[in-house]
Short mmCIF file of C-alpha atoms in Angstrom, two decimals:
data_model
loop_
_atom_site.label_atom_id
_atom_site.label_comp_id
_atom_site.label_asym_id
_atom_site.label_seq_id
_atom_site.Cartn_x
_atom_site.Cartn_y
_atom_site.Cartn_z
CA MET T 6 193.31 -101.31 232.91
CA ALA T 7 196.68 -101.92 234.51
CA GLY T 8 198.23 -98.78 233.06
CA GLY T 9 199.22 -97.58 229.62
CA ALA T 10 197.38 -95.56 227.03
CA ILE T 11 195.97 -95.52 223.57
CA VAL T 12 197.82 -95.50 220.29
CA ASN T 13 197.06 -92.38 218.27
CA THR T 14 195.52 -90.20 220.91
CA GLY T 15 196.85 -87.04 219.37
CA GLY T 16 193.72 -86.30 217.40
CA GLY T 17 192.21 -89.46 215.91
CA LYS T 18 191.98 -90.31 212.23
CA ASP T 19 192.08 -87.61 209.62
CA TYR T 20 189.30 -88.78 207.32
CA PRO T 21 189.45 -87.65 203.68
CA GLY T 22 187.08 -84.87 202.71
CA LYS T 23 186.71 -81.11 202.70
CA LEU T 24 184.27 -78.47 203.82
CA THR T 25 181.76 -78.56 200.96
CA LEU T 26 179.35 -75.76 200.15
CA PHE T 27 176.52 -78.22 200.82
CA VAL T 28 177.71 -78.86 204.39
CA LEU T 29 178.33 -75.16 205.04
CA LEU T 30 174.83 -74.19 203.90
CA THR T 31 173.08 -77.00 205.80
CA CYS T 32 174.99 -76.12 208.98
CA ILE T 33 174.06 -72.43 208.62
CA VAL T 34 170.38 -73.32 208.18
CA ALA T 35 170.44 -75.76 211.12
CA ALA T 36 172.28 -73.26 213.32
CA THR T 37 169.39 -70.79 212.89
CA GLY T 38 167.70 -72.94 215.54
CA GLY T 39 169.80 -70.88 217.95
CA LEU T 40 167.98 -67.70 216.90
CA ILE T 41 164.83 -68.63 218.81
CA PHE T 42 166.76 -69.27 222.03
CA GLY T 43 168.80 -66.09 221.67
CA TYR T 44 165.82 -63.92 220.74
CA ASP T 45 163.97 -65.05 223.82
CA ILE T 46 166.93 -64.46 226.14
CA GLY T 47 167.30 -60.92 224.79
CA ILE T 48 163.64 -59.98 224.56
CA SER T 49 162.41 -60.90 228.05
CA GLY T 50 164.73 -58.57 229.98
CA GLY T 51 163.91 -55.59 227.77
CA VAL T 52 160.16 -56.15 227.91
CA THR T 53 160.18 -56.48 231.70
CA SER T 54 161.81 -53.06 231.98
CA MET T 55 159.11 -51.35 229.84
CA ASP T 56 156.63 -49.29 231.88
CA PRO T 57 153.49 -50.08 229.76
CA PHE T 58 154.18 -53.82 230.11
CA LEU T 59 154.71 -53.58 233.86
CA GLU T 60 151.67 -51.33 234.33
CA LYS T 61 149.39 -53.81 232.53
CA PHE T 62 150.64 -57.12 233.96
CA PHE T 63 152.73 -56.33 237.05
CA PRO T 64 151.31 -53.11 238.57
CA GLU T 65 152.99 -53.74 241.95
CA VAL T 66 156.44 -53.68 240.30
CA PHE T 67 155.43 -50.60 238.29
CA ARG T 68 154.47 -48.70 241.45
CA LYS T 69 157.67 -49.73 243.23
CA LYS T 70 159.71 -48.57 240.24
CA GLN T 71 158.11 -45.10 240.36
CA GLU T 72 159.05 -44.50 243.99
CA ALA T 73 162.07 -42.21 244.19
CA LYS T 74 163.61 -43.75 247.31
CA THR T 75 163.23 -47.39 246.33
CA ASN T 76 166.22 -49.60 247.13
CA GLN T 77 167.98 -49.98 243.76
CA TYR T 78 168.74 -53.64 244.43
CA CYS T 79 165.13 -54.59 245.19
CA LYS T 80 162.80 -52.61 242.94
CA TYR T 81 162.25 -55.52 240.51
CA ASP T 82 162.03 -58.23 243.20
CA ASN T 83 158.74 -59.95 242.31
CA GLN T 84 158.20 -63.71 242.05
CA LEU T 85 155.43 -63.49 239.43
CA LEU T 86 157.60 -61.27 237.21
CA GLN T 87 160.44 -63.79 237.54
CA THR T 88 158.02 -66.62 236.70
CA PHE T 89 157.23 -64.85 233.41
CA THR T 90 160.90 -65.24 232.44
CA SER T 91 161.68 -68.59 234.04
CA SER T 92 158.60 -70.63 233.02
CA LEU T 93 160.05 -71.03 229.54
CA TYR T 94 163.11 -72.85 230.86
CA LEU T 95 161.13 -75.29 232.98
CA ALA T 96 159.05 -76.16 229.90
CA ALA T 97 162.25 -76.59 227.85
CA LEU T 98 163.61 -78.97 230.49
CA VAL T 99 160.57 -81.28 230.21
CA ALA T 100 160.40 -80.98 226.41
CA SER T 101 164.04 -82.02 225.98
CA PHE T 102 163.22 -85.55 227.22
CA PHE T 103 160.49 -85.97 224.60
CA ALA T 104 162.81 -84.42 222.02
CA ALA T 105 165.35 -87.19 222.65
CA THR T 106 162.87 -89.81 221.44
CA VAL T 107 161.84 -87.74 218.39
CA THR T 108 165.48 -87.12 217.51
CA ARG T 109 166.35 -90.81 217.75
CA VAL T 110 163.27 -92.33 216.08
CA LEU T 111 162.42 -89.73 213.39
CA GLY T 112 165.72 -87.87 212.95
CA ARG T 113 167.28 -84.57 213.96
CA LYS T 114 165.51 -82.37 211.38
CA TRP T 115 162.00 -83.29 212.55
CA SER T 116 162.89 -82.35 216.09
CA MET T 117 163.92 -78.92 214.77
CA LEU T 118 160.59 -78.64 212.91
CA VAL T 119 158.59 -79.37 216.08
CA GLY T 120 160.67 -76.78 217.92
CA GLY T 121 160.03 -74.10 215.32
CA LEU T 122 156.28 -74.71 215.12
CA THR T 123 155.63 -74.63 218.86
CA PHE T 124 157.78 -71.51 219.24
CA LEU T 125 155.70 -69.89 216.47
CA VAL T 126 152.46 -70.55 218.36
CA GLY T 127 153.97 -69.29 221.62
CA ALA T 128 155.09 -66.05 219.95
CA ALA T 129 151.57 -65.41 218.64
CA LEU T 130 150.05 -66.03 222.07
CA ASN T 131 152.52 -63.72 223.82
CA GLY T 132 152.02 -60.92 221.31
CA ALA T 133 148.24 -61.07 221.80
CA ALA T 134 148.34 -61.58 225.60
CA GLN T 135 145.58 -59.94 227.62
CA ASN T 136 146.50 -61.31 231.04
CA VAL T 137 149.35 -62.99 232.92
CA ALA T 138 147.91 -66.48 232.25
CA MET T 139 148.20 -65.95 228.47
CA LEU T 140 151.75 -64.69 228.95
CA ILE T 141 152.77 -67.77 230.96
CA ILE T 142 151.09 -70.26 228.56
CA GLY T 143 152.82 -68.54 225.64
CA ARG T 144 156.15 -68.76 227.48
CA ILE T 145 155.60 -72.48 228.09
CA LEU T 146 155.06 -73.06 224.36
CA LEU T 147 158.20 -71.05 223.62
CA GLY T 148 159.99 -73.32 226.09
CA VAL T 149 158.86 -76.46 224.28
CA GLY T 150 160.30 -74.98 221.08
CA VAL T 151 163.61 -74.17 222.76
CA GLY T 152 163.81 -77.65 224.30
CA PHE T 153 163.41 -79.38 220.94
CA ALA T 154 165.76 -77.04 219.06
CA ASN T 155 168.52 -77.10 221.68
CA GLN T 156 168.36 -80.89 221.84
CA SER T 157 168.67 -81.48 218.10
CA VAL T 158 170.68 -78.62 216.57
CA PRO T 159 174.07 -79.10 218.33
CA VAL T 160 173.96 -82.86 217.65
CA TYR T 161 173.07 -82.26 213.99
CA LEU T 162 175.95 -79.82 213.55
CA SER T 163 178.49 -82.13 215.21
CA GLU T 164 177.41 -85.06 213.04
CA MET T 165 177.49 -83.13 209.75
CA ALA T 166 180.81 -81.36 210.27
CA PRO T 167 184.24 -82.78 209.31
CA ALA T 168 186.14 -83.60 212.52
CA ARG T 169 188.80 -80.92 212.02
CA LEU T 170 186.13 -78.21 211.59
CA ARG T 171 183.51 -79.51 214.02
CA GLY T 172 184.18 -76.79 216.57
CA MET T 173 183.83 -73.96 214.06
CA LEU T 174 180.58 -75.26 212.56
CA ASN T 175 179.03 -76.26 215.87
CA ILE T 176 179.68 -72.81 217.34
CA GLY T 177 177.48 -71.49 214.54
CA PHE T 178 174.64 -72.43 216.92
CA GLN T 179 176.03 -70.16 219.64
CA LEU T 180 176.67 -67.41 217.07
CA MET T 181 172.98 -67.55 216.11
CA ILE T 182 172.05 -67.36 219.80
CA THR T 183 174.11 -64.18 220.15
CA ILE T 184 172.63 -62.71 216.95
CA GLY T 185 169.17 -63.49 218.32
CA ILE T 186 170.03 -61.71 221.58
CA LEU T 187 171.38 -58.66 219.73
CA ALA T 188 168.36 -58.50 217.41
CA ALA T 189 166.03 -58.65 220.41
CA GLU T 190 167.90 -55.87 222.21
CA LEU T 191 167.80 -53.62 219.12
CA ILE T 192 164.08 -54.31 218.72
CA ASN T 193 163.45 -53.52 222.40
CA TYR T 194 165.34 -50.25 222.02
CA GLY T 195 163.13 -49.31 219.06
CA THR T 196 159.77 -50.53 220.38
CA ASN T 197 160.30 -48.79 223.72
CA LYS T 198 159.99 -45.49 221.82
CA ILE T 199 156.46 -46.30 220.57
CA LYS T 200 154.34 -43.63 222.28
CA ALA T 201 151.09 -45.63 222.21
CA GLY T 202 152.57 -48.10 224.71
CA TYR T 203 152.18 -51.32 222.70
CA GLY T 204 155.89 -51.72 221.93
CA TRP T 205 156.12 -54.76 224.20
CA ARG T 206 153.56 -56.55 222.01
CA VAL T 207 155.71 -55.95 218.92
CA SER T 208 158.80 -57.23 220.73
CA LEU T 209 157.11 -60.43 221.89
CA ALA T 210 155.28 -61.11 218.60
CA LEU T 211 158.43 -60.69 216.48
CA ALA T 212 159.70 -63.94 218.02
CA ALA T 213 157.67 -65.46 215.18
CA VAL T 214 160.37 -64.38 212.69
CA PRO T 215 163.23 -66.60 213.97
CA ALA T 216 160.64 -69.37 214.58
CA ALA T 217 159.55 -69.19 210.93
CA ILE T 218 163.19 -69.30 209.75
CA ILE T 219 164.01 -72.59 211.53
CA THR T 220 160.57 -74.09 210.74
CA LEU T 221 160.95 -73.53 207.00
CA GLY T 222 164.67 -74.28 207.02
CA SER T 223 164.22 -77.65 208.71
CA LEU T 224 161.96 -78.82 205.87
CA PHE T 225 164.89 -78.57 203.46
CA LEU T 226 167.61 -80.03 205.67
CA PRO T 227 169.01 -83.49 204.84
CA ASP T 228 169.36 -86.16 207.51
CA THR T 229 172.83 -86.84 208.91
CA PRO T 230 174.55 -90.13 207.94
CA ASN T 231 174.58 -91.08 211.64
CA SER T 232 170.81 -90.65 211.91
CA LEU T 233 170.15 -92.54 208.67
CA LEU T 234 172.23 -95.49 209.87
CA GLU T 235 170.59 -95.37 213.28
CA ARG T 236 167.18 -95.65 211.59
CA GLY T 237 168.21 -98.49 209.22
CA HIS T 238 168.99 -96.74 205.90
CA PRO T 239 172.62 -97.76 205.13
CA GLU T 240 172.67 -96.90 201.41
CA GLU T 241 171.16 -93.47 201.97
CA ALA T 242 173.73 -92.92 204.71
CA ARG T 243 176.57 -93.87 202.35
CA ARG T 244 175.29 -91.49 199.66
CA MET T 245 174.87 -88.69 202.16
CA LEU T 246 178.37 -89.20 203.55
CA ARG T 247 179.83 -88.98 200.02
CA ARG T 248 177.89 -85.79 199.41
CA ILE T 249 178.83 -84.00 202.64
CA ARG T 250 182.50 -84.99 202.44
CA GLY T 251 182.81 -84.19 198.71
CA THR T 252 184.77 -87.36 197.97
CA GLU T 253 184.29 -91.05 197.06
CA ASP T 254 186.96 -92.03 199.58
CA ILE T 255 184.66 -92.50 202.57
CA GLY T 256 185.35 -96.17 203.33
CA GLU T 257 187.14 -95.73 206.64
CA GLU T 258 184.75 -93.12 208.04
CA TYR T 259 181.72 -95.11 206.87
CA ALA T 260 183.08 -98.26 208.55
CA ASP T 261 183.43 -96.36 211.83
CA LEU T 262 179.87 -95.02 211.48
CA VAL T 263 178.53 -98.52 210.79
CA ALA T 264 180.39 -99.92 213.80
CA ALA T 265 178.96 -97.17 216.01
CA SER T 266 175.48 -97.77 214.59
CA GLU T 267 175.62 -101.53 215.16
CA GLU T 268 176.73 -100.97 218.73
CA ALA T 269 173.94 -98.41 219.18
CA ARG T 270 171.35 -100.85 217.82
CA GLN T 271 172.19 -103.33 220.56
CA VAL T 272 171.24 -100.72 223.17
CA GLN T 273 167.51 -101.00 223.80
CA HIS T 274 167.41 -98.60 226.75
CA PRO T 275 169.79 -95.65 226.25
CA TRP T 276 168.56 -93.95 229.43
CA ARG T 277 169.49 -97.01 231.46
CA ASN T 278 172.71 -97.55 229.52
CA ILE T 279 174.01 -94.03 230.01
CA VAL T 280 174.55 -94.58 233.74
CA ARG T 281 176.93 -97.51 233.12
CA ARG T 282 180.48 -97.14 234.40
CA ARG T 283 182.00 -96.92 230.90
CA TYR T 284 180.07 -93.67 230.22
CA ARG T 285 180.87 -92.05 233.56
CA ALA T 286 183.09 -89.37 231.98
CA GLN T 287 180.54 -88.33 229.35
CA LEU T 288 177.68 -88.31 231.83
CA THR T 289 179.69 -86.19 234.27
CA MET T 290 180.43 -83.63 231.55
CA ALA T 291 176.80 -83.60 230.35
CA VAL T 292 175.75 -82.63 233.89
CA MET T 293 178.60 -80.44 235.11
CA ILE T 294 179.28 -78.32 232.00
CA PRO T 295 175.69 -76.97 231.64
CA PHE T 296 175.45 -76.65 235.45
CA PHE T 297 178.60 -74.54 235.53
CA GLN T 298 177.61 -72.61 232.39
CA GLN T 299 174.60 -71.17 234.20
CA LEU T 300 176.61 -70.37 237.32
CA THR T 301 178.99 -68.15 235.36
CA GLY T 302 176.32 -65.51 235.96
CA ILE T 303 175.88 -64.80 232.24
CA ASN T 304 172.11 -65.00 232.42
CA VAL T 305 172.18 -62.29 235.06
CA ILE T 306 173.49 -60.07 232.27
CA MET T 307 171.55 -61.45 229.30
CA PHE T 308 168.08 -62.00 230.81
CA TYR T 309 168.02 -58.83 232.80
CA ALA T 310 170.56 -56.57 231.07
CA PRO T 311 168.16 -53.60 230.76
CA VAL T 312 166.78 -54.23 234.26
CA LEU T 313 170.30 -54.58 235.66
CA PHE T 314 171.58 -51.40 234.01
CA GLU T 315 168.50 -49.50 235.14
CA THR T 316 169.07 -50.84 238.65
CA LEU T 317 172.62 -49.49 238.44
CA GLY T 318 171.19 -46.01 237.92
CA PHE T 319 170.97 -45.79 234.12
CA LYS T 320 167.85 -44.16 232.70
CA ASN T 321 165.43 -46.33 230.70
CA ASP T 322 166.78 -45.60 227.18
CA ALA T 323 170.36 -45.68 228.43
CA SER T 324 169.83 -49.09 230.04
CA LEU T 325 168.45 -50.53 226.80
CA MET T 326 171.36 -49.04 224.81
CA SER T 327 173.87 -50.49 227.28
CA SER T 328 172.35 -53.93 226.76
CA VAL T 329 172.66 -53.43 222.98
CA ILE T 330 176.38 -52.73 223.47
CA THR T 331 176.83 -55.96 225.46
CA GLY T 332 174.90 -57.77 222.71
CA LEU T 333 177.33 -56.51 220.07
CA VAL T 334 180.29 -57.62 222.17
CA ASN T 335 178.65 -61.03 222.55
CA VAL T 336 178.37 -61.50 218.77
CA PHE T 337 181.92 -60.40 217.93
CA ALA T 338 183.49 -62.43 220.73
CA THR T 339 181.63 -65.53 219.52
CA VAL T 340 183.19 -64.99 216.08
CA VAL T 341 186.59 -65.05 217.83
CA SER T 342 185.69 -68.46 219.22
CA ILE T 343 184.66 -69.73 215.78
CA VAL T 344 188.05 -68.73 214.36
CA THR T 345 190.14 -70.13 217.22
CA VAL T 346 188.36 -73.19 218.64
CA ASP T 347 189.78 -75.75 216.19
CA ARG T 348 193.26 -74.22 216.39
CA VAL T 349 193.90 -73.55 220.07
CA GLY T 350 191.43 -76.16 221.32
CA ARG T 351 188.58 -76.28 223.81
CA ARG T 352 190.61 -76.41 227.03
CA LYS T 353 192.64 -73.25 226.44
CA LEU T 354 189.51 -71.23 225.62
CA PHE T 355 187.74 -72.55 228.72
CA LEU T 356 190.67 -71.65 230.97
CA GLN T 357 191.39 -68.21 229.48
CA GLY T 358 187.72 -67.23 229.43
CA GLY T 359 187.28 -68.36 233.02
CA ALA T 360 190.20 -66.24 234.25
CA GLN T 361 188.86 -63.18 232.40
CA MET T 362 185.35 -63.58 233.86
CA ILE T 363 186.67 -63.93 237.43
CA VAL T 364 188.58 -60.62 237.22
CA CYS T 365 185.67 -58.75 235.63
CA GLN T 366 183.09 -59.99 238.14
CA LEU T 367 185.28 -58.98 241.07
CA VAL T 368 185.81 -55.51 239.59
CA VAL T 369 182.10 -54.94 238.79
CA GLY T 370 181.06 -56.09 242.27
CA THR T 371 183.57 -53.71 243.84
CA LEU T 372 182.49 -50.76 241.65
CA ILE T 373 178.83 -51.29 242.55
CA ALA T 374 179.69 -51.69 246.24
CA ALA T 375 181.55 -48.38 246.20
CA LYS T 376 178.51 -46.51 244.83
CA PHE T 377 175.51 -48.24 246.38
CA GLY T 378 176.99 -50.01 249.42
CA THR T 379 174.50 -52.23 251.21
CA SER T 380 171.71 -49.63 251.34
CA GLY T 381 171.11 -49.74 247.59
CA THR T 382 170.63 -45.98 247.37
CA GLY T 383 172.80 -43.54 245.48
CA ASP T 384 173.48 -42.11 242.02
CA ILE T 385 175.98 -43.20 239.42
CA ALA T 386 177.86 -40.64 237.31
CA ARG T 387 178.11 -41.07 233.55
CA GLY T 388 181.87 -41.71 233.53
CA TYR T 389 181.62 -44.18 236.39
CA ALA T 390 178.76 -45.96 234.63
CA ALA T 391 180.89 -46.22 231.48
CA VAL T 392 183.60 -48.04 233.45
CA VAL T 393 180.99 -50.50 234.78
CA VAL T 394 179.78 -51.15 231.21
CA VAL T 395 183.37 -51.70 229.98
CA PHE T 396 184.03 -54.40 232.58
CA ILE T 397 180.64 -56.01 231.99
CA CYS T 398 181.47 -56.10 228.26
CA ALA T 399 184.87 -57.68 229.02
CA TYR T 400 183.07 -60.29 231.11
CA VAL T 401 180.58 -60.97 228.29
CA ALA T 402 183.48 -61.33 225.82
CA GLY T 403 185.21 -63.87 228.07
CA PHE T 404 182.02 -65.92 228.28
CA ALA T 405 181.25 -65.59 224.56
CA TRP T 406 184.50 -67.19 223.42
CA SER T 407 184.60 -69.85 226.13
CA TRP T 408 181.71 -71.14 228.26
CA GLY T 409 179.02 -69.83 225.89
CA PRO T 410 179.81 -71.82 222.73
CA LEU T 411 181.82 -74.61 224.37
CA GLY T 412 179.00 -75.35 226.80
CA TRP T 413 177.01 -76.57 223.78
CA LEU T 414 179.88 -77.86 221.64
CA VAL T 415 181.68 -80.20 224.05
CA PRO T 416 178.63 -82.16 225.31
CA SER T 417 177.33 -82.58 221.75
CA GLU T 418 180.59 -84.14 220.49
CA ILE T 419 181.57 -86.52 223.30
CA PHE T 420 178.77 -89.11 223.32
CA PRO T 421 178.84 -92.35 221.29
CA LEU T 422 175.87 -92.82 218.96
CA GLU T 423 174.07 -95.36 221.16
CA ILE T 424 173.47 -92.81 223.93
CA ARG T 425 173.83 -89.53 222.00
CA PRO T 426 170.18 -88.35 222.07
CA ALA T 427 169.86 -89.31 225.75
CA GLY T 428 173.15 -87.56 226.56
CA GLN T 429 172.15 -84.39 224.74
CA SER T 430 168.78 -84.41 226.52
CA ILE T 431 170.55 -84.55 229.86
CA ASN T 432 172.77 -81.67 228.74
CA VAL T 433 169.77 -79.55 227.67
CA SER T 434 167.63 -80.44 230.69
CA VAL T 435 170.38 -79.62 233.20
CA ASN T 436 171.04 -76.37 231.32
CA MET T 437 167.35 -75.45 231.33
CA PHE T 438 166.82 -76.44 234.98
CA PHE T 439 169.58 -74.20 236.25
CA THR T 440 168.61 -71.46 233.78
CA PHE T 441 165.13 -71.68 235.34
CA CYS T 442 166.60 -71.51 238.86
CA ILE T 443 168.75 -68.46 238.04
CA ALA T 444 165.90 -66.70 236.18
CA GLN T 445 163.47 -67.36 239.03
CA ALA T 446 165.88 -66.37 241.78
CA PHE T 447 168.10 -63.63 240.33
CA LEU T 448 166.07 -60.53 241.18
CA THR T 449 165.48 -61.82 244.70
CA MET T 450 169.19 -62.72 245.03
CA LEU T 451 170.13 -59.23 243.84
CA CYS T 452 167.85 -57.75 246.50
CA HIS T 453 169.46 -59.81 249.29
CA PHE T 454 173.06 -60.39 248.10
CA LYS T 455 173.35 -56.86 246.68
CA PHE T 456 176.82 -56.29 245.12
CA GLY T 457 177.92 -59.59 246.68
CA LEU T 458 176.03 -61.40 243.91
CA PHE T 459 178.95 -60.72 241.56
CA TYR T 460 181.38 -62.17 244.10
CA PHE T 461 179.09 -65.19 244.41
CA PHE T 462 179.30 -65.93 240.68
CA ALA T 463 183.05 -65.20 240.59
CA GLY T 464 183.55 -67.91 243.21
CA TRP T 465 181.71 -70.42 241.04
CA VAL T 466 183.83 -69.49 238.00
CA VAL T 467 186.96 -70.28 240.05
CA ILE T 468 185.55 -73.75 240.84
CA MET T 469 184.55 -74.51 237.24
CA THR T 470 187.89 -73.36 235.84
CA VAL T 471 189.72 -75.75 238.17
CA PHE T 472 187.27 -78.53 237.14
CA ILE T 473 188.08 -78.02 233.45
CA ALA T 474 191.83 -77.95 234.15
CA LEU T 475 191.66 -81.29 235.96
CA PHE T 476 188.96 -83.31 234.23
CA LEU T 477 188.33 -82.20 230.62
CA PRO T 478 190.68 -83.66 228.00
CA GLU T 479 191.20 -81.90 224.66
CA THR T 480 188.65 -83.02 222.05
CA LYS T 481 189.60 -80.89 219.03
CA ASN T 482 190.03 -82.68 215.68
CA VAL T 483 188.93 -86.06 217.10
CA PRO T 484 186.22 -87.88 215.06
CA ILE T 485 183.11 -88.46 217.16
CA GLU T 486 183.32 -92.23 216.65
CA GLU T 487 186.84 -92.20 218.15
CA MET T 488 186.11 -89.98 221.13
CA VAL T 489 186.42 -92.98 223.47
CA LEU T 490 190.19 -92.87 222.85
CA VAL T 491 190.37 -89.45 224.48
CA TRP T 492 188.67 -90.64 227.65
CA LYS T 493 190.68 -93.88 227.74
CA SER T 494 193.92 -91.90 227.72
CA HIS T 495 192.89 -89.42 230.44
CA TRP T 496 194.62 -89.75 233.82
CA PHE T 497 191.34 -89.96 235.75
CA TRP T 498 188.66 -91.28 233.40
CA LYS T 499 190.70 -94.23 232.07
CA LYS T 500 189.95 -96.25 235.20
CA PHE T 501 186.25 -96.32 234.31
CA ILE T 502 186.78 -97.79 230.82
CA ALA T 503 187.84 -101.41 230.32
CA ASP T 504 189.89 -102.44 227.28
CA ASP T 505 186.92 -104.43 225.96
CA ASP T 506 184.77 -101.29 226.03
CA VAL T 507 186.87 -99.61 223.35
CA HIS T 508 185.75 -100.29 219.78
CA VAL T 509 186.91 -98.33 216.74
CA GLY T 510 185.98 -99.43 213.24
CA GLY T 511 184.35 -102.53 214.66
CA ASN T 512 187.53 -103.94 216.24
CA HIS T 513 188.82 -103.97 219.79
CA LEU T 514 191.48 -101.32 220.11
CA GLN T 515 195.02 -102.55 220.48
CA MET T 516 196.73 -101.02 223.50
CA ASP T 517 200.30 -99.84 223.61
CA LYS T 518 201.68 -99.80 227.13
CA ASN T 519 204.65 -97.67 226.13
CA VAL T 520 202.81 -94.75 224.57
CA LYS T 521 201.91 -91.77 226.74
CA GLY T 522 198.29 -90.70 226.75
CA ALA T 523 196.93 -87.37 225.77
CA ASP T 524 197.37 -84.50 228.19
CA ALA T 525 194.85 -84.37 230.97
#
């Protein structure tokens, strides 16, 4: 393109329709797919801090933990223990590629069903585990469930929601993740008090509850109009669109869906197509956003919250309670994002949350350095510990209304239909790969980086905040089928998209050289 921008880049078409009770209920049911991911994130850190669990499966860590003069930074440094946590995410990475095919060929709801069923089996195996091999196999099955659910649920929510409320409804997935984390932390706090020492079994086996919810719920979910069109059911798609929008006036939106579906049908190889120049912006975001999301350091807190707090000198019950507090903050801050995301937009939340996380990580790193230095030995007073918890909670809040929900929302809403399952699979697989890397490496990094680990993650948050400021355009209120207009009007990405690549409603978009594009 020689210059110029797109007409009507301010937010796309405002299709007729309202938020119907039917859409609200289906989105709530679909969002429960986030419970299994959240429950697992919350449960693993608590279980790995329980003495009976460590004594049975990881006796070396148990002995190191009992030694009074153990370096606080290093007492949980054990590769096998980290593999227990991280194996799930490697399995989810591989499963997400298979989930893309299921999602495209059979529909989004069946991908959710597969996710729920495999997670159910994994939960049973973990609860009954007699050795480390059973634990790892169970974790792998849990990972398959997470891979399928995380691939299908955000796409389903983005396709069902009206454009002006897509952010709010999509973040329901992240809200369920945070509720799952909080539920797991409360359960860990309770089961740790079981005197007989089998509390860890209860914690792991109760993962079957969120798995059963999404498994049963998926059986009653309708298909999205986009999926029905993609699979060759135009009349069903029209009826479903009328039902979810609550109006007969669906002509314009349906025409855009049909145009997107026809273009998608011409694409025989979405994995090959996604690397074409015209999709460079979407592909970059599908890789960089989940990559950066994991390097915020949030999983340091969420995976290992009890372990981390115990490492900071909290006693066992106190460490579990501190992680419950961060879980509560996580839930309430996600609600803030739900309320604000479609009003203030994605970019402002990304930038504000990033700034807040940078400050908090620097403060926490400095507070830990002052008490433990590089030796890792020392005690932490109750008041001092409370200050550490406050800043960790502020950090969790910043993540929970920015990178947490938006890391799933933005990639799920930016891809055109023809490459949407492939794009979401890349998003999930990158997320899971770096989640695996962080989970596998964190305890070792803590042992070697010591308090500098918080500075390490703060540096990455600076980089990702600058990336968002420069390269992510605002996507609020833009219909998914018109998202190409946003990229075509961006100062950097417009050079990758030719005029002939832009189709809306089946027609080539008319360009207006005199109209300014949307803000970068």
